[in-house]
Amino acid sequence: MQLYQNSGGKKFLLGADIELSLVKQNLWRLFYLSLAISITGTIAYGFVIYLFRDNPRKKVASLVIFMTIFLVVLTITAKEYRQKIEDRLFMAARTVPEILGEAYIDRAIKPESVSPKEFKTVIQRINNFTATIGVTYAFALRKQGDKIVYIADSTTAEELAQGFLLVIGESMIPVQT
């Protein structure tokens, strides 16, 4: 979650969530990559053992080298994967204020301060954005006195059809000072 301050000095929170299936899909890719590295490494290690079958010290040294290379490759791959997810979430959180616009953020204090038509338009724009970049959920919250209140979020088509919408200015979390 990111804390932002607009030109009017109002602070608001932004966040985003990524689809769990995307995370699982990439975890499977990471697993298959590590499996391929393991198989390749095992074959290479078997070849090294065959070459140095008469020297136990070289066997141990080659095992240590193989395990080190395997762990380094796996660690780098996992870091790259986590960084891709982090970059996508950060981009979503940074872009939501542009989608909402400062005028909307300044007015979104009470439910009556934004028309239902404008509210649905904002939600639709956030939905289009989240679908484009592969993020499941994006939201904006704002500090109002001693509470964190809702400004806008993305929602599913089913929730829109059922009329499931949060209310602008609805208190989400009391702020602890």
Coordinates of N, CA and C in Angstrom, one line a residue:
M1 N 0.8 -1.2 0.0 CA 0.0 0.0 0.0 C 0.9 1.2 0.0
Q2 N 0.5 2.2 -0.7 CA 1.3 3.5 -0.9 C 0.5 4.6 -0.3
L3 N 1.2 5.5 0.4 CA 0.6 6.8 1.0 C 1.0 7.9 0.0
Y4 N 0.0 8.6 -0.4 CA 0.2 9.8 -1.4 C -0.4 11.0 -0.8
Q5 N 0.1 12.1 -1.3 CA -0.5 13.4 -0.9 C -0.7 14.2 -2.2
N6 N -1.9 14.7 -2.5 CA -2.2 15.4 -3.7 C -1.8 16.9 -3.5
S7 N -2.0 17.7 -4.6 CA -1.5 19.1 -4.5 C -2.3 19.9 -3.5
G8 N -3.5 19.4 -3.1 CA -4.3 20.1 -2.1 C -3.8 19.7 -0.7
G9 N -2.9 18.8 -0.5 CA -2.4 18.4 0.8 C -3.2 17.3 1.4
K10 N -4.2 16.8 0.7 CA -4.9 15.7 1.2 C -4.2 14.4 1.0
K11 N -4.1 13.6 2.0 CA -3.4 12.3 1.9 C -4.4 11.2 1.7
F12 N -4.0 10.2 0.8 CA -4.8 9.1 0.6 C -3.9 7.8 0.4
L13 N -4.5 6.7 0.6 CA -3.8 5.4 0.5 C -4.2 4.7 -0.8
L14 N -3.3 4.1 -1.4 CA -3.6 3.3 -2.6 C -3.0 1.9 -2.5
G15 N -3.7 1.0 -3.1 CA -3.1 -0.4 -3.0 C -3.6 -1.2 -4.2
A16 N -3.1 -2.3 -4.4 CA -3.5 -3.2 -5.4 C -3.2 -4.7 -5.0
D17 N -3.9 -5.6 -5.6 CA -3.7 -7.0 -5.3 C -3.6 -7.7 -6.6
I18 N -2.8 -8.8 -6.7 CA -2.6 -9.5 -7.9 C -3.3 -10.8 -7.8
E19 N -3.8 -11.3 -8.9 CA -4.5 -12.5 -9.0 C -3.7 -13.7 -8.5
L20 N -4.3 -14.5 -7.6 CA -3.6 -15.7 -7.0 C -3.2 -16.7 -8.1
S21 N -4.1 -16.9 -9.1 CA -3.8 -17.8 -10.1 C -2.5 -17.4 -10.9
L22 N -2.3 -16.1 -11.1 CA -1.1 -15.7 -11.7 C 0.2 -16.0 -10.9
V23 N 0.0 -15.8 -9.6 CA 1.1 -16.2 -8.7 C 1.4 -17.7 -8.7
K24 N 0.3 -18.5 -8.7 CA 0.5 -20.0 -8.8 C 1.1 -20.4 -10.1
Q25 N 0.7 -19.8 -11.2 CA 1.2 -20.1 -12.5 C 2.7 -19.8 -12.5
N26 N 3.1 -18.7 -12.0 CA 4.6 -18.4 -12.0 C 5.3 -19.2 -11.0
L27 N 4.7 -19.6 -9.9 CA 5.4 -20.5 -9.0 C 5.6 -21.9 -9.7
W28 N 4.7 -22.3 -10.5 CA 4.9 -23.6 -11.2 C 6.0 -23.4 -12.2
R29 N 6.1 -22.3 -12.9 CA 7.2 -22.0 -13.8 C 8.6 -22.1 -13.1
L30 N 8.6 -21.5 -11.9 CA 9.8 -21.5 -11.1 C 10.1 -22.9 -10.7
F31 N 9.1 -23.7 -10.3 CA 9.3 -25.1 -9.9 C 9.9 -25.9 -11.1
Y32 N 9.3 -25.7 -12.3 CA 9.8 -26.4 -13.5 C 11.2 -26.0 -13.8
L33 N 11.5 -24.7 -13.7 CA 12.9 -24.3 -14.0 C 13.9 -24.9 -13.0
S34 N 13.5 -24.9 -11.7 CA 14.4 -25.5 -10.7 C 14.5 -27.0 -11.0
L35 N 13.5 -27.7 -11.4 CA 13.5 -29.1 -11.7 C 14.5 -29.3 -12.9
A36 N 14.4 -28.5 -13.9 CA 15.3 -28.6 -15.1 C 16.7 -28.4 -14.7
I37 N 16.9 -27.4 -13.8 CA 18.3 -27.2 -13.3 C 18.8 -28.4 -12.5
S38 N 17.9 -28.9 -11.7 CA 18.3 -30.1 -10.9 C 18.7 -31.3 -11.8
I39 N 17.9 -31.6 -12.8 CA 18.1 -32.7 -13.7 C 19.4 -32.5 -14.4
T40 N 19.6 -31.3 -15.0 CA 20.8 -31.0 -15.7 C 22.0 -31.1 -14.8
G41 N 21.9 -30.5 -13.6 CA 23.0 -30.6 -12.6 C 23.3 -32.0 -12.2
T42 N 22.3 -32.8 -12.0 CA 22.5 -34.2 -11.6 C 23.3 -34.9 -12.7
I43 N 22.9 -34.7 -13.9 CA 23.6 -35.3 -15.0 C 25.1 -34.9 -15.1
A44 N 25.3 -33.5 -14.9 CA 26.6 -33.0 -14.9 C 27.4 -33.5 -13.7
Y45 N 26.8 -33.6 -12.6 CA 27.4 -34.1 -11.4 C 27.8 -35.6 -11.6
G46 N 26.9 -36.4 -12.2 CA 27.3 -37.8 -12.4 C 28.5 -37.9 -13.4
F47 N 28.5 -37.0 -14.3 CA 29.7 -37.0 -15.2 C 31.0 -36.6 -14.5
V48 N 30.9 -35.6 -13.6 CA 32.1 -35.2 -12.8 C 32.5 -36.4 -11.9
I49 N 31.5 -37.1 -11.3 CA 31.9 -38.2 -10.4 C 32.6 -39.3 -11.2
Y50 N 32.1 -39.5 -12.4 CA 32.7 -40.5 -13.3 C 34.1 -40.1 -13.6
L51 N 34.4 -38.8 -13.9 CA 35.7 -38.4 -14.2 C 36.7 -38.5 -13.1
F52 N 36.1 -38.2 -11.9 CA 37.0 -38.2 -10.7 C 36.7 -39.3 -9.8
R53 N 36.4 -40.5 -10.3 CA 35.9 -41.6 -9.5 C 37.0 -42.1 -8.5
D54 N 38.2 -41.8 -8.8 CA 39.3 -42.2 -7.9 C 39.7 -41.2 -6.9
N55 N 39.1 -40.0 -6.9 CA 39.5 -39.0 -6.0 C 38.3 -38.4 -5.2
P56 N 38.1 -38.9 -3.9 CA 36.9 -38.5 -3.2 C 36.8 -37.0 -2.9
R57 N 38.0 -36.3 -2.7 CA 37.9 -34.9 -2.4 C 37.3 -34.1 -3.6
K58 N 37.7 -34.5 -4.8 CA 37.1 -33.8 -6.0 C 35.6 -34.1 -6.1
K59 N 35.2 -35.2 -5.6 CA 33.7 -35.5 -5.6 C 33.0 -34.6 -4.7
V60 N 33.5 -34.4 -3.5 CA 32.9 -33.5 -2.5 C 32.9 -32.1 -3.0
A61 N 34.1 -31.7 -3.6 CA 34.2 -30.3 -4.1 C 33.2 -30.1 -5.2
S62 N 33.1 -31.0 -6.1 CA 32.1 -30.8 -7.2 C 30.7 -30.8 -6.7
L63 N 30.4 -31.6 -5.7 CA 29.0 -31.5 -5.1 C 28.8 -30.1 -4.5
V64 N 29.7 -29.6 -3.8 CA 29.6 -28.3 -3.2 C 29.4 -27.2 -4.3
I65 N 30.2 -27.3 -5.3 CA 30.1 -26.3 -6.4 C 28.7 -26.4 -7.1
F66 N 28.3 -27.7 -7.3 CA 27.0 -27.9 -8.0 C 25.8 -27.3 -7.1
M67 N 25.8 -27.6 -5.8 CA 24.8 -27.1 -4.9 C 24.8 -25.6 -4.9
T68 N 26.0 -25.0 -4.8 CA 26.1 -23.5 -4.8 C 25.5 -22.9 -6.1
I69 N 25.9 -23.4 -7.2 CA 25.4 -22.9 -8.5 C 23.8 -23.1 -8.5
F70 N 23.3 -24.2 -8.1 CA 21.9 -24.5 -8.1 C 21.2 -23.4 -7.2
L71 N 21.7 -23.2 -6.0 CA 21.0 -22.3 -5.1 C 21.1 -20.9 -5.6
V72 N 22.2 -20.5 -6.2 CA 22.3 -19.1 -6.7 C 21.3 -18.9 -7.9
V73 N 21.2 -19.8 -8.8 CA 20.3 -19.7 -9.9 C 18.9 -19.7 -9.4
L74 N 18.5 -20.5 -8.5 CA 17.2 -20.5 -7.9 C 16.9 -19.2 -7.2
T75 N 17.8 -18.7 -6.4 CA 17.6 -17.5 -5.7 C 17.4 -16.3 -6.6
I76 N 18.2 -16.2 -7.7 CA 18.1 -15.1 -8.6 C 16.7 -15.2 -9.4
T77 N 16.3 -16.4 -9.8 CA 15.0 -16.6 -10.4 C 13.9 -16.2 -9.5
A78 N 13.9 -16.6 -8.3 CA 12.9 -16.2 -7.3 C 12.8 -14.7 -7.1
K79 N 14.0 -14.1 -7.0 CA 14.0 -12.6 -6.8 C 13.4 -11.9 -8.0
E80 N 13.8 -12.4 -9.2 CA 13.2 -11.7 -10.4 C 11.7 -11.9 -10.5
Y81 N 11.2 -13.1 -10.1 CA 9.8 -13.3 -10.1 C 9.1 -12.4 -9.1
R82 N 9.6 -12.3 -7.9 CA 9.0 -11.4 -6.9 C 9.1 -9.9 -7.3
Q83 N 10.1 -9.5 -8.0 CA 10.3 -8.2 -8.4 C 9.3 -7.8 -9.5
K84 N 9.0 -8.8 -10.4 CA 8.0 -8.6 -11.4 C 6.6 -8.3 -10.8
I85 N 6.3 -9.1 -9.8 CA 5.0 -8.9 -9.1 C 5.0 -7.6 -8.4
E86 N 6.0 -7.3 -7.7 CA 6.1 -6.0 -7.0 C 6.0 -4.8 -7.9
D87 N 6.7 -4.9 -9.1 CA 6.6 -3.8 -10.1 C 5.2 -3.6 -10.6
R88 N 4.5 -4.7 -10.8 CA 3.1 -4.6 -11.4 C 2.2 -4.0 -10.3
L89 N 2.3 -4.4 -9.1 CA 1.5 -3.8 -8.0 C 1.8 -2.3 -7.8
F90 N 3.1 -2.0 -7.8 CA 3.5 -0.6 -7.6 C 3.0 0.3 -8.8
M91 N 3.1 -0.2 -10.0 CA 2.5 0.5 -11.1 C 1.0 0.8 -10.9
A92 N 0.3 -0.3 -10.5 CA -1.1 -0.1 -10.3 C -1.4 1.0 -9.2
A93 N -0.7 0.9 -8.1 CA -0.9 1.8 -7.0 C -0.5 3.3 -7.5
R94 N 0.5 3.4 -8.3 CA 0.9 4.8 -8.7 C 0.0 5.3 -9.8
T95 N -0.7 4.5 -10.5 CA -1.6 4.9 -11.6 C -3.0 5.2 -11.2
V96 N -3.5 4.6 -10.2 CA -4.8 4.9 -9.7 C -5.1 6.4 -9.5
P97 N -4.3 7.2 -8.9 CA -4.6 8.6 -8.8 C -4.8 9.3 -10.1
E98 N -4.1 8.9 -11.1 CA -4.2 9.5 -12.5 C -5.6 9.1 -13.0
I99 N -6.0 7.9 -12.7 CA -7.3 7.4 -13.2 C -8.4 8.2 -12.5
L100 N -8.3 8.3 -11.2 CA -9.3 9.0 -10.4 C -9.4 10.5 -10.7
G101 N -8.2 11.1 -10.8 CA -8.1 12.6 -11.0 C -8.2 13.3 -9.6
E102 N -7.5 14.4 -9.5 CA -7.4 15.1 -8.2 C -8.8 15.7 -7.8
A103 N -9.6 16.1 -8.8 CA -10.9 16.7 -8.5 C -11.7 15.6 -7.8
Y104 N -11.7 14.4 -8.3 CA -12.5 13.4 -7.7 C -12.0 13.1 -6.3
I105 N -10.7 13.0 -6.1 CA -10.1 12.7 -4.8 C -10.5 13.8 -3.8
D106 N -10.4 15.0 -4.2 CA -10.8 16.1 -3.3 C -12.3 16.1 -2.9
R107 N -13.1 15.7 -3.9 CA -14.6 15.7 -3.6 C -15.1 14.4 -2.9
A108 N -14.4 13.3 -3.0 CA -14.8 12.0 -2.5 C -14.7 12.0 -0.9
I109 N -15.7 12.7 -0.3 CA -15.7 12.8 1.2 C -16.9 12.0 1.7
K110 N -18.1 12.3 1.0 CA -19.3 11.7 1.4 C -20.0 11.1 0.2
P111 N -20.9 10.2 0.4 CA -21.6 9.5 -0.7 C -22.3 10.6 -1.7
E112 N -22.9 11.6 -1.1 CA -23.6 12.6 -1.9 C -22.6 13.5 -2.7
S113 N -21.4 13.5 -2.4 CA -20.4 14.4 -3.0 C -20.0 13.9 -4.4
V114 N -20.3 12.7 -4.8 CA -20.1 12.2 -6.1 C -21.3 11.5 -6.6
S115 N -21.7 11.9 -7.8 CA -22.9 11.3 -8.4 C -22.8 9.8 -8.7
P116 N -23.9 9.0 -8.6 CA -23.8 7.6 -8.9 C -23.2 7.3 -10.3
K117 N -23.6 8.2 -11.2 CA -23.1 8.0 -12.6 C -21.5 8.2 -12.7
E118 N -21.0 9.2 -12.0 CA -19.6 9.5 -12.0 C -18.9 8.3 -11.2
F119 N -19.5 7.9 -10.1 CA -18.9 6.8 -9.3 C -18.7 5.5 -10.2
K120 N -19.8 5.2 -10.9 CA -19.7 4.0 -11.7 C -18.7 4.1 -12.8
T121 N -18.6 5.4 -13.4 CA -17.6 5.6 -14.4 C -16.2 5.4 -13.9
V122 N -16.0 6.0 -12.7 CA -14.7 5.8 -12.1 C -14.3 4.3 -11.8
I123 N -15.3 3.6 -11.3 CA -15.1 2.2 -11.1 C -14.8 1.4 -12.4
Q124 N -15.5 1.8 -13.4 CA -15.3 1.1 -14.7 C -13.9 1.4 -15.3
R125 N -13.5 2.7 -15.1 CA -12.1 3.0 -15.5 C -11.0 2.3 -14.7
I126 N -11.3 2.1 -13.4 CA -10.3 1.3 -12.6 C -10.4 -0.1 -13.0
N127 N -11.6 -0.7 -13.3 CA -11.7 -2.0 -13.8 C -10.9 -2.3 -15.1
N128 N -11.1 -1.3 -16.0 CA -10.4 -1.5 -17.3 C -8.9 -1.5 -17.1
F129 N -8.5 -0.6 -16.3 CA -7.0 -0.5 -16.0 C -6.5 -1.8 -15.4
T130 N -7.2 -2.3 -14.3 CA -6.7 -3.5 -13.7 C -6.7 -4.7 -14.6
A131 N -7.7 -4.8 -15.5 CA -7.7 -5.9 -16.4 C -6.6 -5.8 -17.4
T132 N -6.2 -4.5 -17.8 CA -5.2 -4.3 -18.8 C -3.8 -4.8 -18.2
I133 N -3.5 -4.5 -17.0 CA -2.2 -4.8 -16.5 C -2.1 -6.1 -15.7
G134 N -3.3 -6.8 -15.6 CA -3.2 -8.1 -14.9 C -3.3 -8.0 -13.4
V135 N -3.8 -7.0 -12.9 CA -4.0 -6.9 -11.4 C -5.5 -7.1 -11.1
T136 N -5.7 -7.9 -10.0 CA -7.1 -8.3 -9.7 C -7.9 -7.1 -9.1
Y137 N -7.2 -6.4 -8.2 CA -7.9 -5.4 -7.4 C -7.1 -4.2 -7.1
A138 N -7.7 -3.0 -7.3 CA -7.0 -1.8 -7.0 C -7.9 -0.9 -6.1
F139 N -7.4 -0.2 -5.2 CA -8.3 0.6 -4.3 C -7.6 1.9 -3.9
A140 N -8.5 2.9 -3.5 CA -8.0 4.1 -2.9 C -8.7 4.4 -1.6
L141 N -8.0 4.7 -0.6 CA -8.5 5.1 0.7 C -8.0 6.4 1.1
R142 N -8.6 7.1 2.0 CA -8.2 8.4 2.4 C -8.3 8.6 3.9
K143 N -7.4 9.3 4.5 CA -7.5 9.6 5.9 C -8.5 10.8 6.1
Q144 N -9.5 10.6 6.9 CA -10.5 11.6 7.2 C -10.6 11.7 8.7
G145 N -10.0 12.7 9.3 CA -10.0 12.8 10.7 C -9.1 11.7 11.3
D146 N -9.8 10.9 12.2 CA -9.0 9.8 12.8 C -9.4 8.4 12.2
K147 N -10.0 8.4 11.0 CA -10.3 7.2 10.3 C -9.8 7.1 8.9
I148 N -9.7 5.9 8.4 CA -9.4 5.7 7.0 C -10.7 5.4 6.3
V149 N -11.0 6.2 5.3 CA -12.3 6.0 4.6 C -12.1 5.6 3.1
Y150 N -13.1 5.0 2.6 CA -13.1 4.5 1.2 C -13.3 5.6 0.2
I151 N -12.5 5.6 -0.9 CA -12.7 6.6 -2.0 C -13.2 5.9 -3.2
A152 N -12.5 4.8 -3.7 CA -12.9 4.0 -4.9 C -12.1 2.8 -4.9
D153 N -12.7 1.8 -5.7 CA -11.9 0.6 -5.9 C -12.4 -0.1 -7.2
S154 N -11.7 -1.1 -7.6 CA -12.2 -1.9 -8.7 C -13.2 -2.9 -8.2
T155 N -14.0 -3.5 -9.1 CA -15.0 -4.5 -8.7 C -15.2 -5.4 -9.8
T156 N -15.8 -6.5 -9.6 CA -16.1 -7.5 -10.6 C -17.4 -7.1 -11.3
A157 N -17.6 -7.7 -12.5 CA -18.9 -7.5 -13.2 C -20.1 -8.0 -12.4
E158 N -19.8 -9.2 -11.7 CA -20.9 -9.8 -10.9 C -21.3 -8.8 -9.8
E159 N -20.3 -8.2 -9.1 CA -20.6 -7.3 -8.0 C -21.3 -6.1 -8.5
L160 N -20.9 -5.6 -9.7 CA -21.7 -4.4 -10.3 C -23.1 -4.8 -10.6
A161 N -23.3 -6.0 -11.2 CA -24.7 -6.4 -11.5 C -25.5 -6.6 -10.3
Q162 N -24.9 -7.0 -9.2 CA -25.7 -7.2 -7.9 C -25.8 -5.9 -7.1
G163 N -25.1 -4.9 -7.6 CA -25.2 -3.6 -6.9 C -24.3 -3.6 -5.6
F164 N -23.3 -4.5 -5.6 CA -22.4 -4.5 -4.4 C -21.3 -3.5 -4.6
L165 N -21.5 -2.3 -4.0 CA -20.6 -1.2 -4.0 C -20.3 -0.7 -2.6
L166 N -19.1 -0.4 -2.3 CA -18.8 0.3 -1.1 C -19.3 1.7 -1.1
V167 N -19.5 2.3 0.0 CA -20.0 3.7 0.0 C -18.8 4.7 0.3
I168 N -18.7 5.7 -0.5 CA -17.7 6.7 -0.4 C -17.8 7.3 1.0
G169 N -16.6 7.4 1.6 CA -16.6 8.0 3.0 C -16.9 7.0 4.1
E170 N -17.2 5.8 3.7 CA -17.4 4.7 4.7 C -16.1 4.4 5.4
S171 N -16.2 4.4 6.8 CA -15.0 4.2 7.6 C -14.6 2.7 7.4
M172 N -13.3 2.6 7.1 CA -12.7 1.3 6.9 C -12.0 0.8 8.2
I173 N -11.1 1.7 8.7 CA -10.2 1.3 9.7 C -9.9 2.5 10.6
P174 N -10.1 2.4 11.9 CA -9.7 3.6 12.8 C -8.2 3.7 12.7
V175 N -7.7 5.0 12.6 CA -6.3 5.3 12.6 C -5.8 5.2 14.0
Q176 N -4.7 4.5 14.2 CA -4.1 4.5 15.5 C -2.9 5.5 15.6
T177 N -3.0 6.4 16.5 CA -1.9 7.4 16.6 C -0.9 7.0 17.7

